CSV table of C-alpha atoms in Angstrom, one decimal:
chain,number,residue,atom,x,y,z
N,1,MET,CA,46.1,73.7,72.9
N,2,SER,CA,48.1,76.8,71.9
N,3,ASN,CA,51.6,76.2,70.0
N,4,ASN,CA,53.3,78.3,72.7
N,5,ARG,CA,51.7,76.3,75.5
N,6,ASN,CA,52.8,72.7,73.9
N,7,SER,CA,56.4,74.6,73.3
N,8,TYR,CA,56.4,75.5,77.2
N,9,GLN,CA,55.4,72.0,77.7
N,10,ARG,CA,57.7,69.8,75.3
N,11,THR,CA,60.7,72.1,77.3
N,12,THR,CA,59.3,71.4,80.8
N,13,VAL,CA,59.4,68.0,80.1
N,14,ALA,CA,62.5,66.8,78.7
N,15,ALA,CA,64.3,69.6,81.5
N,16,SER,CA,62.8,67.3,84.0
N,17,THR,CA,63.6,64.6,82.9
N,18,PHE,CA,67.2,65.2,82.2
N,19,CYS,CA,66.6,66.7,85.7
N,20,VAL,CA,65.7,63.2,86.9
N,21,LEU,CA,68.8,61.6,85.1
N,22,ALA,CA,71.6,63.6,86.0
N,23,ILE,CA,70.2,62.9,90.2
N,24,LEU,CA,70.0,59.4,89.0
N,25,THR,CA,73.6,59.5,86.7
N,26,GLY,CA,75.6,60.4,90.1
N,27,ILE,CA,74.2,58.6,92.5
N,28,ALA,CA,74.9,55.6,90.2
N,29,ALA,CA,78.6,57.1,90.0
N,30,PHE,CA,79.4,55.9,94.0
N,31,ALA,CA,80.6,52.5,92.6
N,32,VAL,CA,83.5,53.8,90.6
N,33,PRO,CA,86.5,55.1,93.2
N,34,TRP,CA,85.8,58.1,95.8
N,35,LEU,CA,87.9,61.2,93.6
N,36,VAL,CA,86.5,60.7,90.5
N,37,THR,CA,82.6,60.2,92.4
N,38,ILE,CA,82.6,63.1,93.9
N,39,LEU,CA,84.1,65.2,90.7
N,40,PHE,CA,81.8,63.5,88.6
N,41,PHE,CA,78.4,63.5,91.2
N,42,ALA,CA,79.5,67.5,91.2
N,43,PHE,CA,79.0,68.0,87.6
N,44,CYS,CA,75.9,65.8,87.2
N,45,LEU,CA,74.4,67.3,90.2
N,46,ALA,CA,75.0,70.8,88.9
N,47,ALA,CA,73.5,69.1,85.1
N,48,ALA,CA,70.8,68.4,87.5
N,49,ALA,CA,70.4,71.9,88.2
N,50,ILE,CA,70.7,73.9,86.1
N,51,ALA,CA,68.2,71.4,83.8
N,52,GLY,CA,66.0,71.4,86.9
N,53,LEU,CA,65.7,75.3,86.7
N,54,VAL,CA,64.9,74.8,83.2
N,55,ALA,CA,62.1,72.4,84.2
N,56,PHE,CA,61.1,75.5,87.2
N,57,GLY,CA,61.1,78.4,84.6
N,58,GLY,CA,59.0,76.5,82.2
N,59,ILE,CA,56.5,75.7,84.8
N,60,ILE,CA,55.8,79.1,85.5
N,61,GLY,CA,55.7,80.4,82.0
N,62,LEU,CA,52.9,77.9,81.4
N,63,SER,CA,51.5,79.2,85.3
N,64,ARG,CA,51.6,82.6,84.3
N,65,ASP,CA,50.4,82.0,80.6
N,66,ALA,CA,47.2,80.8,82.2
N,67,MET,CA,47.0,83.4,84.5
N,68,GLU,CA,46.9,85.8,80.9
N,69,LEU,CA,44.1,83.8,79.2
N,70,ARG,CA,42.1,84.4,82.1
N,71,GLY,CA,42.9,87.7,82.4
N,72,GLN,CA,44.1,87.1,86.3
N,73,PRO,CA,47.0,89.2,86.9
N,74,TYR,CA,50.4,88.1,88.9
N,75,TYR,CA,52.1,90.8,90.1
N,76,SER,CA,53.8,91.1,93.3
N,77,LYS,CA,52.3,93.2,95.9
N,78,ARG,CA,55.6,92.2,98.4
N,79,PRO,CA,58.5,94.5,97.9
N,80,ARG,CA,61.6,91.8,96.3
N,81,GLU,CA,64.4,93.7,98.3
N,82,CYS,CA,65.9,92.0,101.3
N,83,ALA,CA,65.5,94.4,104.4
N,84,ALA,CA,68.8,94.9,106.6
N,85,GLY,CA,69.2,92.6,109.1
N,86,ALA,CA,71.1,92.7,112.0
N,87,PHE,CA,74.6,91.5,110.8
N,88,VAL,CA,74.1,94.7,107.8
N,89,HIS,CA,73.8,96.9,110.8
N,90,LEU,CA,76.5,95.6,112.8
N,91,ARG,CA,78.4,95.9,109.9
N,92,ARG,CA,77.4,99.6,109.3
N,93,LYS,CA,78.5,100.1,113.4
N,94,LEU,CA,81.8,98.3,113.0
N,95,LEU,CA,82.4,100.6,110.0
N,96,SER,CA,80.9,103.2,112.0
N,97,LEU,CA,83.7,103.4,114.8
N,98,LEU,CA,87.0,103.5,111.5
N,99,PRO,CA,88.8,107.2,111.8
N,100,GLY,CA,87.3,109.1,109.4
N,101,SER,CA,84.7,108.0,106.5
N,102,PRO,CA,85.1,104.7,104.7
N,103,ALA,CA,85.5,104.5,100.8
N,104,ARG,CA,82.6,102.9,100.3
N,105,LEU,CA,80.0,103.0,102.2
N,106,ARG,CA,78.3,99.3,100.6
N,107,LEU,CA,74.4,100.5,101.5
N,108,TRP,CA,71.6,98.1,101.7
N,109,PRO,CA,68.4,98.4,100.8
N,110,GLY,CA,66.6,99.3,104.3
N,111,GLU,CA,69.6,101.3,105.7
N,112,TRP,CA,68.8,105.3,106.5
N,113,VAL,CA,71.3,107.4,105.4
N,114,LYS,CA,71.2,111.4,105.2
N,115,VAL,CA,72.1,113.2,102.2
N,116,ARG,CA,75.0,115.4,102.5
N,117,PRO,CA,74.8,120.2,102.4
N,118,PHE,CA,75.4,120.8,99.1
N,119,ALA,CA,78.6,122.7,99.8
N,120,GLU,CA,79.9,118.8,100.6
N,121,ILE,CA,78.2,117.5,97.4
N,122,ALA,CA,79.5,120.7,95.3
N,123,ALA,CA,83.0,119.6,96.5
N,124,THR,CA,82.9,116.0,94.7
N,125,LEU,CA,81.9,117.5,90.8
N,126,ASP,CA,83.8,118.3,88.1
N,127,ASP,CA,83.5,121.6,86.4
N,128,GLU,CA,80.6,120.1,84.8
N,129,GLY,CA,78.3,119.1,87.5
N,130,ARG,CA,79.2,115.0,87.3
N,131,LEU,CA,80.8,112.4,89.7
N,132,ASP,CA,81.9,110.0,87.9
N,133,GLY,CA,79.9,110.8,84.5
N,134,LEU,CA,77.0,111.1,86.6
N,135,PRO,CA,75.5,114.2,86.8
N,136,PHE,CA,73.9,115.9,90.1
N,137,MET,CA,70.8,117.8,88.3
N,138,PRO,CA,69.5,120.5,89.9
N,139,GLU,CA,66.0,118.7,91.4
N,140,MET,CA,67.8,117.0,93.7
N,141,ILE,CA,69.4,120.1,95.5
N,142,GLY,CA,66.3,120.5,97.1
N,143,HIS,CA,66.3,116.7,99.4
N,144,CYS,CA,69.8,117.9,100.9
N,145,GLY,CA,70.1,117.5,104.9
N,146,LYS,CA,67.3,115.6,104.7
N,147,ARG,CA,67.2,111.5,106.2
N,148,LEU,CA,66.0,109.0,103.8
N,149,ARG,CA,65.6,105.4,103.7
N,150,VAL,CA,67.8,103.1,100.8
N,151,PHE,CA,65.7,102.0,98.5
N,152,ARG,CA,67.8,99.4,96.1
N,153,ARG,CA,71.0,99.5,94.9
N,154,VAL,CA,72.0,99.8,91.7
N,155,GLU,CA,74.6,98.0,90.3
N,156,LYS,CA,73.8,97.9,86.2
N,157,ILE,CA,71.3,99.8,84.5
N,158,HIS,CA,69.9,98.7,81.3
N,159,HIS,CA,70.7,100.1,78.6
N,160,TYR,CA,68.1,101.0,75.0
N,161,TYR,CA,70.4,102.6,72.6
N,162,GLY,CA,73.1,102.4,70.6
N,163,PRO,CA,74.3,100.2,68.2
N,164,THR,CA,74.7,97.7,70.6
N,165,ALA,CA,71.3,97.6,72.4
N,166,PRO,CA,70.3,96.9,74.4
N,167,HIS,CA,72.4,95.5,76.7
N,168,LEU,CA,73.6,96.2,80.2
N,169,ARG,CA,76.1,98.2,82.0
N,170,ARG,CA,78.1,98.1,85.2
N,171,LEU,CA,77.7,101.5,87.5
N,172,GLN,CA,79.2,101.8,91.2
N,173,ASP,CA,78.3,103.1,94.4
N,174,ALA,CA,74.9,104.3,94.0
N,175,VAL,CA,71.8,103.8,95.1
N,176,LEU,CA,68.5,104.8,94.7
N,177,LEU,CA,66.5,106.6,97.4
N,178,ASP,CA,62.4,105.9,98.8
N,179,GLU,CA,60.5,107.0,96.3
N,180,LEU,CA,62.6,110.0,95.0
N,181,ARG,CA,62.2,111.2,91.0
N,182,CYS,CA,63.0,113.3,89.0
N,183,ASP,CA,60.1,116.4,89.2
N,184,GLY,CA,62.0,117.9,85.7
N,185,ALA,CA,61.8,121.1,86.4
N,186,GLY,CA,65.1,121.7,86.0
N,187,HIS,CA,64.7,119.6,82.8
N,188,GLY,CA,61.9,121.9,81.0
N,189,GLY,CA,59.4,120.0,82.6
N,190,CYS,CA,59.9,116.4,81.7
N,191,GLN,CA,57.5,113.8,82.8
N,192,ALA,CA,59.3,110.8,82.4
N,193,GLY,CA,59.5,110.8,86.3
N,194,CYS,CA,62.5,108.6,86.5
N,195,GLN,CA,64.1,107.5,90.1
N,196,LEU,CA,67.1,109.6,90.7
N,197,ILE,CA,70.1,108.2,91.2
N,198,TRP,CA,72.6,108.8,94.1
N,199,LYS,CA,75.9,108.6,94.2
N,200,GLU,CA,76.9,107.0,98.2
N,201,ALA,CA,79.7,109.5,98.6
N,202,TRP,CA,76.8,112.1,98.6
N,203,LEU,CA,75.3,110.1,101.5
N,204,VAL,CA,76.2,110.0,105.4
N,205,PRO,CA,74.8,106.8,107.5
N,206,SER,CA,71.9,108.0,109.4
N,207,ASP,CA,71.0,105.4,113.0
N,208,SER,CA,69.3,108.1,114.2
N,209,ALA,CA,66.3,110.6,113.9
N,210,GLU,CA,68.1,113.5,113.6
N,211,ALA,CA,66.1,116.5,112.1
N,212,ASP,CA,66.8,117.9,108.5
N,213,LEU,CA,69.0,120.5,107.6
N,214,PRO,CA,67.6,123.0,106.1
N,215,ALA,CA,67.4,122.9,102.5
N,216,PRO,CA,70.1,125.2,100.5
N,217,GLU,CA,69.0,127.9,99.2
N,218,ALA,CA,68.4,128.1,95.6
N,219,ALA,CA,71.4,130.4,94.2
N,220,ASP,CA,73.3,127.6,95.8
N,221,ALA,CA,72.7,125.7,91.9
N,222,LEU,CA,72.5,128.5,90.0
N,223,TRP,CA,75.7,126.7,88.2
N,224,LEU,CA,74.1,123.5,87.8
N,225,ASN,CA,71.3,124.7,85.6
N,226,SER,CA,73.9,125.6,83.1
N,227,TYR,CA,75.0,122.4,82.7
N,228,THR,CA,70.7,120.7,81.8
N,229,LYS,CA,70.4,122.2,78.4
N,230,ALA,CA,72.4,123.2,75.3
N,231,ARG,CA,71.7,124.0,71.5
N,232,SER,CA,73.6,121.3,69.7
N,233,ALA,CA,74.7,122.5,65.7
N,234,ASP,CA,71.0,122.1,64.0
N,235,GLY,CA,70.0,124.7,66.3
N,236,GLU,CA,68.1,122.1,68.4
N,237,GLU,CA,67.6,122.4,72.3
N,238,ARG,CA,69.5,118.9,73.7
N,239,TYR,CA,68.6,118.3,77.7
N,240,ALA,CA,71.0,116.6,79.6
N,241,CYS,CA,69.9,114.3,82.6
N,242,GLN,CA,71.5,111.2,84.7
N,243,MET,CA,69.7,109.2,82.1
N,244,THR,CA,70.9,110.5,78.9
N,245,GLU,CA,74.2,110.7,81.1
N,246,LEU,CA,74.1,106.9,81.9
N,247,PRO,CA,76.5,105.6,79.0
N,248,ALA,CA,79.2,108.1,80.7
N,249,ALA,CA,78.8,106.9,83.9
N,250,THR,CA,78.5,103.0,83.5
N,251,THR,CA,80.8,100.4,81.6
N,252,ARG,CA,79.4,97.9,79.3
N,253,MET,CA,78.6,94.5,80.9
N,254,SER,CA,77.7,90.9,79.5
N,255,TRP,CA,74.8,89.2,79.6
N,256,ARG,CA,76.7,85.9,80.1
N,257,ASP,CA,78.5,87.0,82.6
N,258,PRO,CA,76.5,85.3,85.4
N,259,ARG,CA,78.1,87.9,87.9
N,260,HIS,CA,75.6,90.4,87.6
N,261,TYR,CA,73.4,88.5,88.9
N,262,TRP,CA,75.5,87.2,92.0
N,263,ARG,CA,74.9,90.8,92.4
N,264,GLU,CA,72.0,92.0,93.2
N,265,LEU,CA,71.4,89.1,95.0
N,266,ARG,CA,74.4,89.8,97.7
N,267,SER,CA,73.6,93.4,97.7
N,268,GLY,CA,69.9,92.9,99.2
N,269,ASN,CA,68.2,94.3,95.6
N,270,VAL,CA,66.8,91.0,95.7
N,271,ARG,CA,64.8,88.0,98.3
N,272,LEU,CA,65.6,84.5,97.6
N,273,GLY,CA,62.8,83.5,96.1
N,274,PRO,CA,62.1,86.7,92.9
N,275,PHE,CA,65.9,85.7,92.4
N,276,ILE,CA,65.4,81.9,91.4
N,277,VAL,CA,62.2,82.9,89.8
N,278,ALA,CA,63.9,85.6,87.7
N,279,VAL,CA,67.1,82.5,86.7
N,280,ALA,CA,64.7,80.1,86.1
N,281,LEU,CA,62.6,81.9,83.5
N,282,ALA,CA,66.3,83.7,81.7
N,283,LEU,CA,67.7,79.7,81.6
N,284,PHE,CA,63.5,78.2,80.5
N,285,ASN,CA,64.0,81.8,77.8
N,286,ALA,CA,67.7,81.1,76.9
N,287,VAL,CA,66.3,77.3,76.4
N,288,GLN,CA,63.6,77.9,74.0
N,289,ARG,CA,65.7,80.5,71.6
N,290,LYS,CA,67.9,77.8,71.4
N,291,LEU,CA,65.3,75.2,70.1
N,292,ARG,CA,63.1,78.5,68.1
N,293,GLY,CA,60.4,77.9,71.3
N,294,ALA,CA,58.5,80.5,71.8
N,295,GLU,CA,59.4,82.4,75.0
N,296,ALA,CA,57.5,83.6,78.5
N,297,PRO,CA,56.0,86.0,78.8
N,298,TYR,CA,53.9,85.4,74.4
N,299,ARG,CA,52.5,87.8,72.9
N,300,GLU,CA,50.2,86.0,69.4
N,301,PRO,CA,52.1,87.2,66.6
N,302,THR,CA,50.5,89.6,63.6
N,303,ASP,CA,51.2,91.1,60.5
N,304,ARG,CA,49.6,94.1,61.2
N,305,LYS,CA,51.3,97.5,60.0
N,306,THR,CA,49.0,99.7,61.9
N,307,SER,CA,47.6,100.0,64.8
N,308,PRO,CA,44.2,101.6,66.5
N,309,LYS,CA,43.7,104.7,68.6
N,310,GLU,CA,41.0,105.1,71.8
N,311,VAL,CA,40.3,108.4,73.8
N,312,LEU,CA,39.7,108.3,77.2
N,313,ASP,CA,40.5,111.4,78.3
N,314,LEU,CA,42.2,110.2,81.8
N,315,GLN,CA,42.5,112.1,84.8
N,316,PRO,CA,44.9,111.5,87.4
N,317,GLY,CA,43.0,109.1,90.3
N,318,GLU,CA,40.5,108.1,88.4
N,319,ILE,CA,40.6,103.9,88.4
N,320,VAL,CA,40.9,102.3,85.7
N,321,ARG,CA,41.5,98.4,84.5
N,322,VAL,CA,44.0,96.7,82.4
N,323,LYS,CA,42.3,94.9,79.6
N,324,THR,CA,43.7,91.0,78.9
N,325,ARG,CA,46.5,90.3,77.4
N,326,ARG,CA,44.1,88.9,74.5
N,327,GLN,CA,42.4,92.5,74.0
N,328,ILE,CA,46.0,94.1,74.3
N,329,GLU,CA,47.0,91.8,71.6
N,330,GLU,CA,44.6,93.8,69.1
N,331,THR,CA,45.8,96.0,69.2
N,332,LEU,CA,49.6,95.7,68.8
N,333,ASN,CA,51.1,95.2,65.0
N,334,HIS,CA,53.7,93.6,64.0
N,335,VAL,CA,56.7,94.5,66.2
N,336,SER,CA,54.5,94.9,69.3
N,337,LYS,CA,53.3,98.0,69.2
N,338,ASN,CA,50.8,100.8,69.4
N,339,ARG,CA,51.1,103.7,67.9
N,340,GLY,CA,54.9,103.7,68.8
N,341,LEU,CA,54.7,102.6,72.2
N,342,TRP,CA,55.9,99.1,72.9
N,343,PHE,CA,53.7,96.1,75.2
N,344,ASP,CA,56.6,95.5,77.3
N,345,ARG,CA,56.5,92.0,78.6
N,346,GLU,CA,57.1,94.1,82.6
N,347,MET,CA,53.2,94.8,81.2
N,348,HIS,CA,51.4,91.3,81.2
N,349,ARG,CA,51.6,90.8,85.5
N,350,PHE,CA,49.3,93.4,85.4
N,351,CYS,CA,47.0,92.3,82.8
N,352,GLY,CA,43.1,92.4,84.6
N,353,GLY,CA,44.2,94.7,87.4
N,354,GLU,CA,42.4,97.7,89.1
N,355,PHE,CA,44.2,100.6,89.4
N,356,ARG,CA,44.2,104.1,90.2
N,357,VAL,CA,45.5,107.1,87.5
N,358,ALA,CA,49.0,108.1,89.1
N,359,SER,CA,49.6,110.8,86.3
N,360,VAL,CA,49.4,111.7,82.2
N,361,VAL,CA,52.8,112.1,81.2
N,362,ARG,CA,52.6,114.3,77.3
N,363,THR,CA,56.1,115.4,77.7
N,364,ILE,CA,59.6,113.6,78.0
N,365,VAL,CA,63.5,114.1,77.5
N,366,ASP,CA,64.8,111.2,74.7
N,367,GLU,CA,66.9,109.5,76.7
N,368,ALA,CA,69.2,108.8,73.4
N,369,SER,CA,69.3,112.1,71.6
N,370,GLY,CA,68.6,114.8,74.9
N,371,LYS,CA,65.6,116.4,72.7
N,372,MET,CA,62.4,117.2,74.6
N,373,LEU,CA,59.8,114.5,72.6
N,374,SER,CA,56.1,115.6,72.3
N,375,MET,CA,53.6,112.8,72.6
N,376,GLY,CA,51.7,112.2,70.0
N,377,SER,CA,48.5,111.1,72.5
N,378,ALA,CA,49.1,111.2,76.1
N,379,CYS,CA,50.7,108.0,78.0
N,380,ILE,CA,48.7,106.9,81.2
N,381,VAL,CA,51.0,106.1,84.4
N,382,LEU,CA,49.4,103.7,86.9
N,383,ALA,CA,50.2,104.5,90.9
N,384,GLY,CA,52.0,101.4,92.2
N,385,VAL,CA,53.3,100.2,88.9
N,386,ALA,CA,56.8,100.0,88.0
N,387,ALA,CA,59.3,97.6,86.2
N,388,THR,CA,60.4,94.8,88.1
N,389,GLY,CA,63.0,93.8,85.5
N,390,GLU,CA,63.1,90.3,86.3
N,391,TYR,CA,63.7,89.9,82.5
N,392,LEU,CA,66.3,92.4,82.4
N,393,GLY,CA,68.7,90.3,84.9
N,394,LEU,CA,66.6,91.4,87.6
N,395,CYS,CA,67.9,95.5,86.6
N,396,PRO,CA,67.2,97.5,89.9
N,397,GLN,CA,66.2,101.3,87.8
N,398,ASN,CA,62.5,100.9,89.0
N,399,GLU,CA,61.3,102.5,85.8
N,400,LEU,CA,57.6,103.8,85.6
N,401,ILE,CA,55.4,102.0,83.0
N,402,PHE,CA,53.8,104.0,80.8
N,403,TRP,CA,50.4,103.1,79.4
N,404,HIS,CA,48.6,104.0,76.1
N,405,GLU,CA,43.8,104.9,77.0
N,406,ILE,CA,43.5,102.0,74.6
N,407,TRP,CA,45.0,99.4,76.7
N,408,LEU,CA,42.9,100.3,79.4
N,409,GLU,CA,39.3,100.8,80.8
N,410,ARG,CA,37.9,103.4,82.9
N,411,VAL,CA,35.7,101.5,86.1
N,412,THR,CA,33.4,103.0,87.5
N,413,ARG,CA,33.0,101.6,91.2
N,414,HIS,CA,35.6,102.3,94.8
N,415,LEU,CA,39.2,101.1,94.4
N,416,GLU,CA,39.9,99.8,98.0
N,417,MET,CA,44.0,101.5,99.2
């Protein structure tokens, strides 16, 4: 048995044993005075719950590791969001009876909204085209007046850059709508495909199927274009977009603050099942780090300083299969990268799966510097494949995952849709 599975099993067995002992100790406490009994039993119950979650995380890690070794994908086709129910719709109707618009909409995944006309949105923006530090971008103006569904709230973002990165940052009163992604038209043709973030002040609830408003004239947004690009002191062009400006629109959060998990559950961003899985894995990995054991998911370490390249010349519409974890491990260097692209933990769940090529990415705006970067080799985006945020505190950004061609293999047979 591999070392990582031995490590998973030891922690799982230890946590399960501690959970049982905590429960038995709490039951035994009923022999003492009632107030002490209640307090001690509550403590034992909490300890048992945490230990039980750690054990559950270990079981998940063992199960997923076994599937990865078999080349079996384990991504879920179910949405992680909890659809708005009767209570949410009742709350919306009650708010609509109040005079004026509510200060905070607190929109829920699945609710319908209409994007305000651009003239109303422009009134909320400062002299740099931003609201609370978040830019309203030229790529968004074409959606003004449309009726759309809330995809997910954005209560926080995961920030990858800076001296203290990676870390979480708090964002308030913002949502994602459907699968609206930036097409890069106002940012030099950037192909990153980031999901557009909408402040609730730019939206109004829409319970009825109203007709879309006419699209705004292009001239109405010309002034926004002046804030998307500038020249730095070194003479290079730098772009500004929502991703580059997120630090200014957010505040720093602590990973240890459990409230960021609670907000994801309370806001409907995640159902109870995926929530428990994410918390269990986070606790299990935290214990593994303390014990200096293997975390889940696991990648075999290597001392390779270089990584190989393979060119398939894949095109949108083609069907590919993601290689197994073992095959991909052979392409990674000592920091789990292949020619600068990291094989992320989110990508393990798709190993062995078959997908359609959605797009080929060759240029993106660097979020840290704002510079336009050209890929040394094309990166592939697969249809329906995005980050779940499970290993990042259930971060809701719904980022696309980039794949090198060496991690994929062409499939000739037809893929059922």
